[in-house]
Amino acid sequence: MTRDELKAEMLRHLQYSFGKDPAHAQVRDWRMALSMAVRDRIVEPWFAATRATYSGQHKRVYYLSLEFLIGRLLEDAIVNLGLGQAAREACAALDLDFEAVMTDEPDAALGNGGLGRLAACFLDSLSTLSIPAHGYGIRYEHGLFKQSFHEGRQVEQAEDWLNQPHAWEFERAESSYEIGFWGEVEEKDGRAIWHPGDAVLARAYDTPVIGWQGRWANTLRLWGAKPTKLFDLARFNTGDFTAAAQPEEAARTISRVLYPDDTTDAGRELRLKQEYFFAAASIRDILRRYTSEYDDIRRLPHKVAIQLNDTHPAIAGPELVRILHDEHGLAFDEAVQIASATLNYTNHTLLPEALERWSEGLMRHLLPRHMRLIEQIDDWHARTTKGRTLSAIDQGSVKMGELSFMLANRVNGVSALHTGLMKKTVFAELDRLHPDRIVNQTNGVTPRRWLLACNPGLSGLVTETIGTGWEDDLERLGQLDPHVSDAGFRARFAAVKRANKAHLSDWIGREMGISVDPDAMFDVQIKRIHEYKRQLMNVLDVIATWHAMRGEPGLDWVPRVKIFGGKAAPGYQTAKEIIRLINDVATVVNSDPAIGDRLKVVYPPNYNVSMAERLIPAADLSEQISTAGKEASGTGNMKFALNGAPTIGTLDGANVEIRERVGAGNFFLFGLTAEEAMARREVPDHAGRAIAASPELAQAIAHLERGTFSPGEPDRYRHLAQILRHHDYFLVCSDFAAYHAKQRAVDAVFRDRDAWVAMAARNTARSGWFSSDRTIRSYAAEIWDVTPVEVGPGACVLAS
Ligand code: TH1
């Protein structure tokens, strides 16, 4: 597509789709017009992919996830369709600022963090690999909350991405299912019939997901909740308007927000309703599609593979058994066998507080038939494995991990270390009973978004050096390796990073009013705020460094910019204290004349996918410092390495595999191993001992207790200090000295610019394995038993 064709299409959509005259169009109107013009290019490959799947009777993959953190879609579509140049030129010809048009799009923030972003990367790879697939999720009206800081404290506001027309979705009013809740189960002639007490409609909204070069497109189908009855006209006519609107409100509540606060009974009930609402609608849709093509329901596993993204969609298991048994009339055991040959479960965490358990009482009340089936599945499992000591029902609650395991063909962890720990800890007993069921699938990230689109400087250099083709064959980055010993290549690599940093410095200056030196080291930790991720250890290092700089201002310090980004769960008080501390430390350090440009702390609010795309290409150092054994994988770690930022990190999650691939000499390792961490927790007063052994740590904690960063309120960080001294479960104190020392080793290498650039470039060259294309190929071969559909040349032709 040429510039002029694209421009003409934009003008046509502006006029006829949006009724706007170019003279009065705003950035948003132009963005919508461009989005429509690009979207039109996706529809043809989308249809062609659907036709190819039907006509070839290919097996399909269904990825069920309560989260899809997709971010912006316009630039992604433009990049995948190869329309970058045409789009830039068309915008220029219309006198539009391309950058402004792109950044006008709100992020689709239908996820919390890594788990949701992984689902989005997987959709991208499934389409790139032309594997017939659907993503299923919820169309939340409000995605993850907007974060701002008031006097350093996190304030949450509702996010409202759907408060404007959404360019990428197609509403399917005709595709809707009635989803029941509550009620009772009738036993009739040996059959169970569930009579729900209430119901809502699940309506489908489809977003096409285009793969690399537009060869294939899959569908992300999100469910929105609607009332079964529109509104109560009789009540309305008596003047009771609020009551008349009640059914609509109650139904819409289900798809209103991502992750309702589950600290109350009402919140927990809503979350379970969301899970069932979306799982039931998806299962029904999957079976409708299957039965429209095939007669024999027993052959379901030959044509359908369902992946449960953590246990959030786990109720899909009992729902599938219910339909096969109660509605299709299969014997119970056969129904369970078919369901478990179709279903697979990915575990993403071993943290006990994140392992879902539902109270039996709530489950029996909300889903009476399912609770009965869960008991039967549990009995069936005990009967067929003779594993009688093991149950998915324990002390009045249903353990969704165990239930998912029992009903799965394959269960996977998300990094080698994590999978090993799954086998040793939470699923030890189940692994013994089913020794081949657990497999590892190390996470990956899509190189289209996380290198090609977000880092045009580096992707240009890569293409100039090794040619194209790496975009969907990322292991080709290995061909860069020999170039790293070439001084000319290193200089160009360094120049790209320098330009990205200058660009980010401008943004930080504009957005935050902080001036940072682009030649300083950009040291970045961006992720959810959590004690196990140890942002607290990072700030303590900032405090210790600041203290040391003040003590010896004459020393030749390596200048650093410490960049933080991330949100805390609204109810997680300790995480919120950590946020406030980072902001308070920033205030003191950034205005300290004794420090100047040698240390800055920058914490831009409202970290999201788009901000990650801005920060990662400009990072020098990647902070991956979780307590070993706690971060299942991490995926940010892969994005940084790919963009040429070496890691300072622990042997946790996928860090282990990153270090193996980039080489131990290109990774700053420190800290206890998972095994050592477990042992250290048993040592009496381990924190006190570590504090006594490290004057820097003792000093930093003393600053917290003295109120150095909370003038006038010395108690503000008393609680954090108490945790460090007496309840240091995440071993911040035990690992601090090693971390602080390793940071000095980082300084030493950074001083030797040439050595640093070589290390950074080797990280890029050796990160090819972390493409989500590799991950998806592996799921396809080892879990789903599907192969990519051959798309003949011209099958989905793209006008170029
Ligand atoms: C994350 C893990 O913490 C992270 O290590 C991993 O890379 C990522 O998943 C993708 O595999 C998780 N996110 C969530 C979110 C919820 C519950 C559990 C997890 S684990 C709501």
mmCIF file of C-alpha atoms in Angstrom, residues 441-782:
data_model
loop_
_atom_site.group_PDB
_atom_site.id
_atom_site.type_symbol
_atom_site.label_atom_id
_atom_site.label_comp_id
_atom_site.label_asym_id
_atom_site.label_seq_id
_atom_site.Cartn_x
_atom_site.Cartn_y
_atom_site.Cartn_z
ATOM 1 C CA GLN A 441 7.701 -24.364 28.800
ATOM 2 C CA THR A 442 10.003 -21.443 29.402
ATOM 3 C CA ASN A 443 8.260 -18.145 28.654
ATOM 4 C CA GLY A 444 9.151 -15.906 25.736
ATOM 5 C CA VAL A 445 8.349 -12.461 24.344
ATOM 6 C CA THR A 446 7.342 -11.336 20.877
ATOM 7 C CA PRO A 447 10.273 -9.744 19.030
ATOM 8 C CA ARG A 448 7.872 -7.783 16.823
ATOM 9 C CA ARG A 449 6.709 -5.586 19.699
ATOM 10 C CA TRP A 450 9.741 -5.906 21.973
ATOM 11 C CA LEU A 451 12.473 -5.159 19.464
ATOM 12 C CA LEU A 452 11.247 -4.297 15.974
ATOM 13 C CA ALA A 453 8.543 -1.808 16.969
ATOM 14 C CA CYS A 454 9.866 -0.411 20.252
ATOM 15 C CA ASN A 455 13.522 -0.054 19.235
ATOM 16 C CA PRO A 456 13.769 1.077 15.601
ATOM 17 C CA GLY A 457 17.402 2.135 16.082
ATOM 18 C CA LEU A 458 18.566 -1.275 17.214
ATOM 19 C CA SER A 459 16.369 -3.220 14.811
ATOM 20 C CA GLY A 460 17.764 -1.100 11.963
ATOM 21 C CA LEU A 461 21.298 -1.918 13.041
ATOM 22 C CA VAL A 462 20.455 -5.617 13.306
ATOM 23 C CA THR A 463 18.987 -5.658 9.799
ATOM 24 C CA GLU A 464 21.947 -3.754 8.340
ATOM 25 C CA THR A 465 24.314 -6.234 9.970
ATOM 26 C CA ILE A 466 22.662 -9.617 9.381
ATOM 27 C CA GLY A 467 19.797 -8.839 6.998
ATOM 28 C CA THR A 468 16.080 -9.341 7.545
ATOM 29 C CA GLY A 469 14.469 -12.596 8.593
ATOM 30 C CA TRP A 470 15.311 -12.352 12.300
ATOM 31 C CA GLU A 471 11.853 -10.905 13.022
ATOM 32 C CA ASP A 472 10.251 -14.354 12.909
ATOM 33 C CA ASP A 473 13.431 -16.401 13.342
ATOM 34 C CA LEU A 474 15.008 -14.705 16.304
ATOM 35 C CA GLU A 475 17.808 -17.222 16.786
ATOM 36 C CA ARG A 476 19.390 -15.529 13.778
ATOM 37 C CA LEU A 477 20.459 -12.794 16.188
ATOM 38 C CA GLY A 478 23.276 -15.219 16.960
ATOM 39 C CA GLN A 479 24.849 -14.077 13.707
ATOM 40 C CA LEU A 480 25.582 -10.786 15.447
ATOM 41 C CA ASP A 481 27.970 -12.489 17.829
ATOM 42 C CA PRO A 482 31.075 -12.376 15.619
ATOM 43 C CA HIS A 483 30.414 -8.684 14.909
ATOM 44 C CA VAL A 484 30.770 -7.847 18.587
ATOM 45 C CA SER A 485 34.548 -8.052 18.284
ATOM 46 C CA ASP A 486 34.399 -5.419 15.531
ATOM 47 C CA ALA A 487 35.000 -1.962 16.981
ATOM 48 C CA GLY A 488 32.909 -0.343 14.230
ATOM 49 C CA PHE A 489 29.886 -2.445 15.115
ATOM 50 C CA ARG A 490 30.310 -1.725 18.801
ATOM 51 C CA ALA A 491 30.439 1.988 18.107
ATOM 52 C CA ARG A 492 27.183 1.815 16.167
ATOM 53 C CA PHE A 493 25.570 -0.302 18.873
ATOM 54 C CA ALA A 494 26.661 2.270 21.473
ATOM 55 C CA ALA A 495 25.344 5.119 19.337
ATOM 56 C CA VAL A 496 21.898 3.498 19.116
ATOM 57 C CA LYS A 497 21.733 3.082 22.890
ATOM 58 C CA ARG A 498 22.940 6.656 23.411
ATOM 59 C CA ALA A 499 20.231 7.999 21.100
ATOM 60 C CA ASN A 500 17.540 5.967 22.892
ATOM 61 C CA LYS A 501 18.775 7.331 26.209
ATOM 62 C CA ALA A 502 18.791 10.911 24.950
ATOM 63 C CA HIS A 503 15.222 10.429 23.777
ATOM 64 C CA LEU A 504 14.200 9.077 27.182
ATOM 65 C CA SER A 505 16.029 11.915 28.982
ATOM 66 C CA ASP A 506 13.933 14.400 27.018
ATOM 67 C CA TRP A 507 10.765 12.580 28.002
ATOM 68 C CA ILE A 508 11.776 12.446 31.677
ATOM 69 C CA GLY A 509 12.535 16.154 31.552
ATOM 70 C CA ARG A 510 9.177 16.926 29.964
ATOM 71 C CA GLU A 511 7.020 14.587 32.037
ATOM 72 C CA MET A 512 8.718 14.737 35.414
ATOM 73 C CA GLY A 513 10.698 17.946 35.384
ATOM 74 C CA ILE A 514 13.856 16.027 36.310
ATOM 75 C CA SER A 515 16.999 16.556 34.317
ATOM 76 C CA VAL A 516 19.037 13.407 33.796
ATOM 77 C CA ASP A 517 22.367 12.982 32.068
ATOM 78 C CA PRO A 518 22.075 10.618 29.076
ATOM 79 C CA ASP A 519 25.655 9.498 29.701
ATOM 80 C CA ALA A 520 24.845 8.242 33.184
ATOM 81 C CA MET A 521 24.016 4.555 33.628
ATOM 82 C CA PHE A 522 20.255 3.970 33.271
ATOM 83 C CA ASP A 523 19.474 1.334 35.855
ATOM 84 C CA VAL A 524 15.867 0.146 35.531
ATOM 85 C CA GLN A 525 13.472 -1.892 37.669
ATOM 86 C CA ILE A 526 9.964 -2.014 36.197
ATOM 87 C CA LYS A 527 7.374 -4.548 37.325
ATOM 88 C CA ARG A 528 4.572 -4.896 39.875
ATOM 89 C CA ILE A 529 5.595 -3.728 43.329
ATOM 90 C CA HIS A 530 5.872 -6.782 45.547
ATOM 91 C CA GLU A 531 8.006 -7.728 48.517
ATOM 92 C CA TYR A 532 9.374 -10.782 46.720
ATOM 93 C CA LYS A 533 10.545 -8.645 43.782
ATOM 94 C CA ARG A 534 12.557 -6.647 46.328
ATOM 95 C CA GLN A 535 12.265 -3.073 45.113
ATOM 96 C CA LEU A 536 13.009 -2.405 48.797
ATOM 97 C CA MET A 537 16.496 -3.868 48.402
ATOM 98 C CA ASN A 538 17.045 -1.636 45.385
ATOM 99 C CA VAL A 539 16.038 1.527 47.336
ATOM 100 C CA LEU A 540 18.232 0.496 50.240
ATOM 101 C CA ASP A 541 21.105 0.346 47.768
ATOM 102 C CA VAL A 542 20.185 3.841 46.570
ATOM 103 C CA ILE A 543 20.239 5.059 50.162
ATOM 104 C CA ALA A 544 23.582 3.376 50.860
ATOM 105 C CA THR A 545 25.082 4.841 47.693
ATOM 106 C CA TRP A 546 23.757 8.314 48.466
ATOM 107 C CA HIS A 547 25.183 8.051 51.985
ATOM 108 C CA ALA A 548 28.576 6.990 50.622
ATOM 109 C CA MET A 549 28.603 9.785 48.027
ATOM 110 C CA ARG A 550 27.956 12.357 50.718
ATOM 111 C CA GLY A 551 30.784 10.883 52.770
ATOM 112 C CA GLU A 552 33.298 11.052 49.938
ATOM 113 C CA PRO A 553 32.103 13.669 47.478
ATOM 114 C CA GLY A 554 35.555 13.851 45.931
ATOM 115 C CA LEU A 555 35.526 10.267 44.635
ATOM 116 C CA ASP A 556 35.036 9.589 40.952
ATOM 117 C CA TRP A 557 31.538 8.048 41.162
ATOM 118 C CA VAL A 558 29.906 6.414 38.170
ATOM 119 C CA PRO A 559 26.784 8.507 37.566
ATOM 120 C CA ARG A 560 23.506 6.558 37.702
ATOM 121 C CA VAL A 561 19.872 7.188 37.040
ATOM 122 C CA LYS A 562 17.758 4.784 39.064
ATOM 123 C CA ILE A 563 14.483 4.276 37.249
ATOM 124 C CA PHE A 564 11.497 2.587 38.878
ATOM 125 C CA GLY A 565 8.074 1.801 37.472
ATOM 126 C CA GLY A 566 5.185 -0.253 38.753
ATOM 127 C CA LYS A 567 1.879 -0.433 40.566
ATOM 128 C CA ALA A 568 0.943 -1.961 43.895
ATOM 129 C CA ALA A 569 -2.283 -3.904 44.396
ATOM 130 C CA PRO A 570 -4.658 -1.389 46.025
ATOM 131 C CA GLY A 571 -5.000 -3.448 49.204
ATOM 132 C CA TYR A 572 -1.299 -4.327 49.592
ATOM 133 C CA GLN A 573 -0.147 -1.908 52.318
ATOM 134 C CA THR A 574 3.518 -2.874 52.490
ATOM 135 C CA ALA A 575 3.924 -2.491 48.724
ATOM 136 C CA LYS A 576 2.368 0.962 49.009
ATOM 137 C CA GLU A 577 4.857 1.911 51.721
ATOM 138 C CA ILE A 578 7.661 0.869 49.377
ATOM 139 C CA ILE A 579 6.242 3.139 46.663
ATOM 140 C CA ARG A 580 6.125 6.042 49.054
ATOM 141 C CA LEU A 581 9.674 5.364 50.172
ATOM 142 C CA ILE A 582 11.003 5.376 46.601
ATOM 143 C CA ASN A 583 9.294 8.723 46.005
ATOM 144 C CA ASP A 584 10.544 10.167 49.294
ATOM 145 C CA VAL A 585 14.088 9.041 48.586
ATOM 146 C CA ALA A 586 13.811 10.580 45.118
ATOM 147 C CA THR A 587 12.807 13.921 46.633
ATOM 148 C CA VAL A 588 15.812 14.028 48.953
ATOM 149 C CA VAL A 589 18.419 12.639 46.554
ATOM 150 C CA ASN A 590 17.370 14.607 43.476
ATOM 151 C CA SER A 591 17.575 17.931 45.295
ATOM 152 C CA ASP A 592 20.826 17.255 47.145
ATOM 153 C CA PRO A 593 23.428 19.731 45.850
ATOM 154 C CA ALA A 594 26.235 17.521 47.176
ATOM 155 C CA ILE A 595 25.131 14.796 44.742
ATOM 156 C CA GLY A 596 24.337 16.751 41.599
ATOM 157 C CA ASP A 597 24.000 14.620 38.487
ATOM 158 C CA ARG A 598 25.736 11.621 39.956
ATOM 159 C CA LEU A 599 22.618 9.994 41.346
ATOM 160 C CA LYS A 600 19.019 10.539 40.318
ATOM 161 C CA VAL A 601 15.895 8.606 41.190
ATOM 162 C CA VAL A 602 13.067 8.657 38.676
ATOM 163 C CA TYR A 603 9.693 7.000 39.241
ATOM 164 C CA PRO A 604 7.217 7.944 36.520
ATOM 165 C CA PRO A 605 3.640 7.135 37.566
ATOM 166 C CA ASN A 606 1.282 4.753 35.784
ATOM 167 C CA TYR A 607 3.742 2.242 34.394
ATOM 168 C CA ASN A 608 2.110 0.253 31.587
ATOM 169 C CA VAL A 609 2.968 -1.573 28.361
ATOM 170 C CA SER A 610 3.555 1.659 26.446
ATOM 171 C CA MET A 611 5.888 2.970 29.111
ATOM 172 C CA ALA A 612 7.816 -0.312 29.015
ATOM 173 C CA GLU A 613 8.248 0.158 25.267
ATOM 174 C CA ARG A 614 9.794 3.550 26.004
ATOM 175 C CA LEU A 615 12.034 2.553 28.916
ATOM 176 C CA ILE A 616 13.447 -0.812 27.856
ATOM 177 C CA PRO A 617 15.290 0.356 24.699
ATOM 178 C CA ALA A 618 17.005 3.047 26.802
ATOM 179 C CA ALA A 619 18.082 0.800 29.684
ATOM 180 C CA ASP A 620 21.705 0.008 30.476
ATOM 181 C CA LEU A 621 21.076 -2.290 33.409
ATOM 182 C CA SER A 622 18.155 -4.644 34.081
ATOM 183 C CA GLU A 623 17.204 -5.259 37.716
ATOM 184 C CA GLN A 624 15.921 -8.834 38.231
ATOM 185 C CA ILE A 625 16.531 -9.234 41.917
ATOM 186 C CA SER A 626 13.690 -11.369 43.305
ATOM 187 C CA THR A 627 14.285 -13.774 46.174
ATOM 188 C CA ALA A 628 15.395 -17.002 44.518
ATOM 189 C CA GLY A 629 12.508 -19.462 44.177
ATOM 190 C CA LYS A 630 9.794 -16.796 44.101
ATOM 191 C CA GLU A 631 9.635 -15.371 40.550
ATOM 192 C CA ALA A 632 8.238 -18.160 38.398
ATOM 193 C CA SER A 633 9.856 -16.837 35.239
ATOM 194 C CA GLY A 634 9.774 -13.125 34.589
ATOM 195 C CA THR A 635 9.466 -11.847 31.032
ATOM 196 C CA GLY A 636 10.731 -8.282 31.472
ATOM 197 C CA ASN A 637 14.131 -9.864 32.071
ATOM 198 C CA MET A 638 14.032 -11.230 28.479
ATOM 199 C CA LYS A 639 12.977 -7.888 26.958
ATOM 200 C CA PHE A 640 15.906 -6.072 28.572
ATOM 201 C CA ALA A 641 18.479 -8.644 27.478
ATOM 202 C CA LEU A 642 17.083 -8.541 23.931
ATOM 203 C CA ASN A 643 17.445 -4.746 23.893
ATOM 204 C CA GLY A 644 21.036 -4.857 25.054
ATOM 205 C CA ALA A 645 20.753 -4.315 28.806
ATOM 206 C CA PRO A 646 22.747 -6.792 30.904
ATOM 207 C CA THR A 647 21.049 -8.142 34.016
ATOM 208 C CA ILE A 648 21.956 -7.770 37.645
ATOM 209 C CA GLY A 649 20.045 -10.643 39.126
ATOM 210 C CA THR A 650 19.540 -13.697 41.248
ATOM 211 C CA LEU A 651 19.308 -17.317 40.150
ATOM 212 C CA ASP A 652 15.517 -17.104 39.921
ATOM 213 C CA GLY A 653 12.946 -17.912 37.244
ATOM 214 C CA ALA A 654 14.160 -17.492 33.682
ATOM 215 C CA ASN A 655 17.192 -15.489 34.875
ATOM 216 C CA VAL A 656 18.888 -18.854 35.166
ATOM 217 C CA GLU A 657 18.322 -19.615 31.491
ATOM 218 C CA ILE A 658 19.168 -16.074 30.401
ATOM 219 C CA ARG A 659 22.515 -16.349 32.147
ATOM 220 C CA GLU A 660 23.175 -19.742 30.542
ATOM 221 C CA ARG A 661 22.527 -18.299 27.103
ATOM 222 C CA VAL A 662 24.170 -14.871 27.299
ATOM 223 C CA GLY A 663 27.111 -16.334 29.220
ATOM 224 C CA ALA A 664 28.053 -15.935 32.871
ATOM 225 C CA GLY A 665 30.515 -13.184 31.929
ATOM 226 C CA ASN A 666 27.677 -11.044 30.536
ATOM 227 C CA PHE A 667 25.416 -11.284 33.567
ATOM 228 C CA PHE A 668 25.879 -9.813 37.063
ATOM 229 C CA LEU A 669 24.922 -12.641 39.363
ATOM 230 C CA PHE A 670 24.540 -12.294 43.106
ATOM 231 C CA GLY A 671 22.630 -13.716 46.022
ATOM 232 C CA LEU A 672 21.377 -16.893 47.623
ATOM 233 C CA THR A 673 20.120 -19.756 45.482
ATOM 234 C CA ALA A 674 16.573 -21.069 45.950
ATOM 235 C CA GLU A 675 17.886 -23.875 48.114
ATOM 236 C CA GLU A 676 20.112 -21.600 50.184
ATOM 237 C CA ALA A 677 17.221 -19.196 50.652
ATOM 238 C CA MET A 678 15.063 -21.972 52.091
ATOM 239 C CA ALA A 679 17.858 -22.933 54.487
ATOM 240 C CA ARG A 680 18.582 -19.331 55.456
ATOM 241 C CA ARG A 681 15.020 -18.768 56.639
ATOM 242 C CA GLU A 682 15.665 -21.404 59.295
ATOM 243 C CA VAL A 683 18.666 -19.550 60.735
ATOM 244 C CA PRO A 684 17.610 -17.681 63.898
ATOM 245 C CA ASP A 685 17.801 -13.896 63.502
ATOM 246 C CA HIS A 686 19.216 -14.152 59.958
ATOM 247 C CA ALA A 687 18.317 -10.522 59.317
ATOM 248 C CA GLY A 688 19.961 -9.255 62.495
ATOM 249 C CA ARG A 689 23.141 -11.113 61.621
ATOM 250 C CA ALA A 690 23.194 -9.704 58.099
ATOM 251 C CA ILE A 691 22.640 -6.170 59.417
ATOM 252 C CA ALA A 692 25.440 -6.581 61.936
ATOM 253 C CA ALA A 693 27.758 -7.772 59.170
ATOM 254 C CA SER A 694 27.045 -4.898 56.770
ATOM 255 C CA PRO A 695 27.671 -1.323 57.978
ATOM 256 C CA GLU A 696 26.123 -0.019 54.729
ATOM 257 C CA LEU A 697 22.880 -1.886 55.381
ATOM 258 C CA ALA A 698 22.834 -0.880 59.051
ATOM 259 C CA GLN A 699 23.292 2.734 58.030
ATOM 260 C CA ALA A 700 20.558 2.596 55.379
ATOM 261 C CA ILE A 701 18.035 1.103 57.828
ATOM 262 C CA ALA A 702 19.051 3.695 60.408
ATOM 263 C CA HIS A 703 18.149 6.401 57.870
ATOM 264 C CA LEU A 704 14.679 4.885 57.554
ATOM 265 C CA GLU A 705 14.276 4.864 61.327
ATOM 266 C CA ARG A 706 15.649 8.351 61.790
ATOM 267 C CA GLY A 707 13.211 9.867 59.309
ATOM 268 C CA THR A 708 15.874 11.098 56.900
ATOM 269 C CA PHE A 709 13.382 10.705 54.063
ATOM 270 C CA SER A 710 10.275 11.624 56.025
ATOM 271 C CA PRO A 711 11.220 14.866 57.764
ATOM 272 C CA GLY A 712 8.768 15.660 60.534
ATOM 273 C CA GLU A 713 7.445 12.089 60.563
ATOM 274 C CA PRO A 714 10.208 9.739 61.742
ATOM 275 C CA ASP A 715 7.731 6.877 62.173
ATOM 276 C CA ARG A 716 6.691 6.770 58.523
ATOM 277 C CA TYR A 717 9.059 3.930 57.682
ATOM 278 C CA ARG A 718 9.119 2.260 61.084
ATOM 279 C CA HIS A 719 6.984 -0.587 59.742
ATOM 280 C CA LEU A 720 9.295 -1.270 56.785
ATOM 281 C CA ALA A 721 12.297 -1.179 59.129
ATOM 282 C CA GLN A 722 10.541 -3.635 61.447
ATOM 283 C CA ILE A 723 9.917 -6.003 58.557
ATOM 284 C CA LEU A 724 13.582 -5.812 57.605
ATOM 285 C CA ARG A 725 14.805 -6.460 61.129
ATOM 286 C CA HIS A 726 12.310 -9.045 62.312
ATOM 287 C CA HIS A 727 10.142 -10.460 59.514
ATOM 288 C CA ASP A 728 12.473 -10.560 56.551
ATOM 289 C CA TYR A 729 10.873 -13.512 54.797
ATOM 290 C CA PHE A 730 12.152 -12.312 51.402
ATOM 291 C CA LEU A 731 15.738 -12.098 52.669
ATOM 292 C CA VAL A 732 16.458 -8.503 51.697
ATOM 293 C CA CYS A 733 19.008 -8.248 54.503
ATOM 294 C CA SER A 734 20.653 -11.581 53.763
ATOM 295 C CA ASP A 735 21.217 -10.662 50.113
ATOM 296 C CA PHE A 736 21.963 -6.963 50.566
ATOM 297 C CA ALA A 737 25.745 -7.088 50.942
ATOM 298 C CA ALA A 738 26.167 -9.294 47.865
ATOM 299 C CA TYR A 739 23.861 -7.013 45.877
ATOM 300 C CA HIS A 740 25.646 -3.842 46.963
ATOM 301 C CA ALA A 741 29.033 -5.352 46.142
ATOM 302 C CA LYS A 742 27.819 -6.533 42.733
ATOM 303 C CA GLN A 743 26.601 -3.029 41.957
ATOM 304 C CA ARG A 744 30.165 -1.817 42.442
ATOM 305 C CA ALA A 745 31.313 -4.485 39.978
ATOM 306 C CA VAL A 746 28.696 -3.102 37.578
ATOM 307 C CA ASP A 747 30.200 0.377 38.061
ATOM 308 C CA ALA A 748 33.660 -0.936 37.252
ATOM 309 C CA VAL A 749 32.576 -2.502 33.944
ATOM 310 C CA PHE A 750 30.487 0.542 33.006
ATOM 311 C CA ARG A 751 33.571 2.718 33.433
ATOM 312 C CA ASP A 752 35.265 0.627 30.722
ATOM 313 C CA ARG A 753 32.819 1.689 28.009
ATOM 314 C CA ASP A 754 34.101 -0.709 25.410
ATOM 315 C CA ALA A 755 33.776 -3.708 27.705
ATOM 316 C CA TRP A 756 30.274 -2.586 28.628
ATOM 317 C CA VAL A 757 29.097 -2.207 25.043
ATOM 318 C CA ALA A 758 30.477 -5.647 24.167
ATOM 319 C CA MET A 759 28.562 -7.118 27.075
ATOM 320 C CA ALA A 760 25.373 -5.300 26.078
ATOM 321 C CA ALA A 761 25.684 -6.393 22.440
ATOM 322 C CA ARG A 762 26.264 -10.014 23.460
ATOM 323 C CA ASN A 763 23.021 -9.868 25.424
ATOM 324 C CA THR A 764 21.172 -8.911 22.234
ATOM 325 C CA ALA A 765 23.022 -11.443 20.100
ATOM 326 C CA ARG A 766 22.287 -14.318 22.456
ATOM 327 C CA SER A 767 18.647 -13.643 23.365
ATOM 328 C CA GLY A 768 17.101 -15.203 20.271
ATOM 329 C CA TRP A 769 15.894 -18.244 22.162
ATOM 330 C CA PHE A 770 13.580 -16.056 24.272
ATOM 331 C CA SER A 771 11.217 -15.382 21.394
ATOM 332 C CA SER A 772 7.642 -16.405 22.196
ATOM 333 C CA ASP A 773 7.674 -18.071 18.744
ATOM 334 C CA ARG A 774 10.012 -20.661 20.255
ATOM 335 C CA THR A 775 7.727 -21.038 23.264
ATOM 336 C CA ILE A 776 4.630 -21.476 21.105
ATOM 337 C CA ARG A 777 6.338 -23.997 18.806
ATOM 338 C CA SER A 778 7.160 -25.966 21.894
ATOM 339 C CA TYR A 779 3.605 -25.830 23.308
ATOM 340 C CA ALA A 780 2.362 -26.872 19.845
ATOM 341 C CA ALA A 781 4.633 -29.920 19.731
ATOM 342 C CA GLU A 782 4.645 -31.034 23.360
#
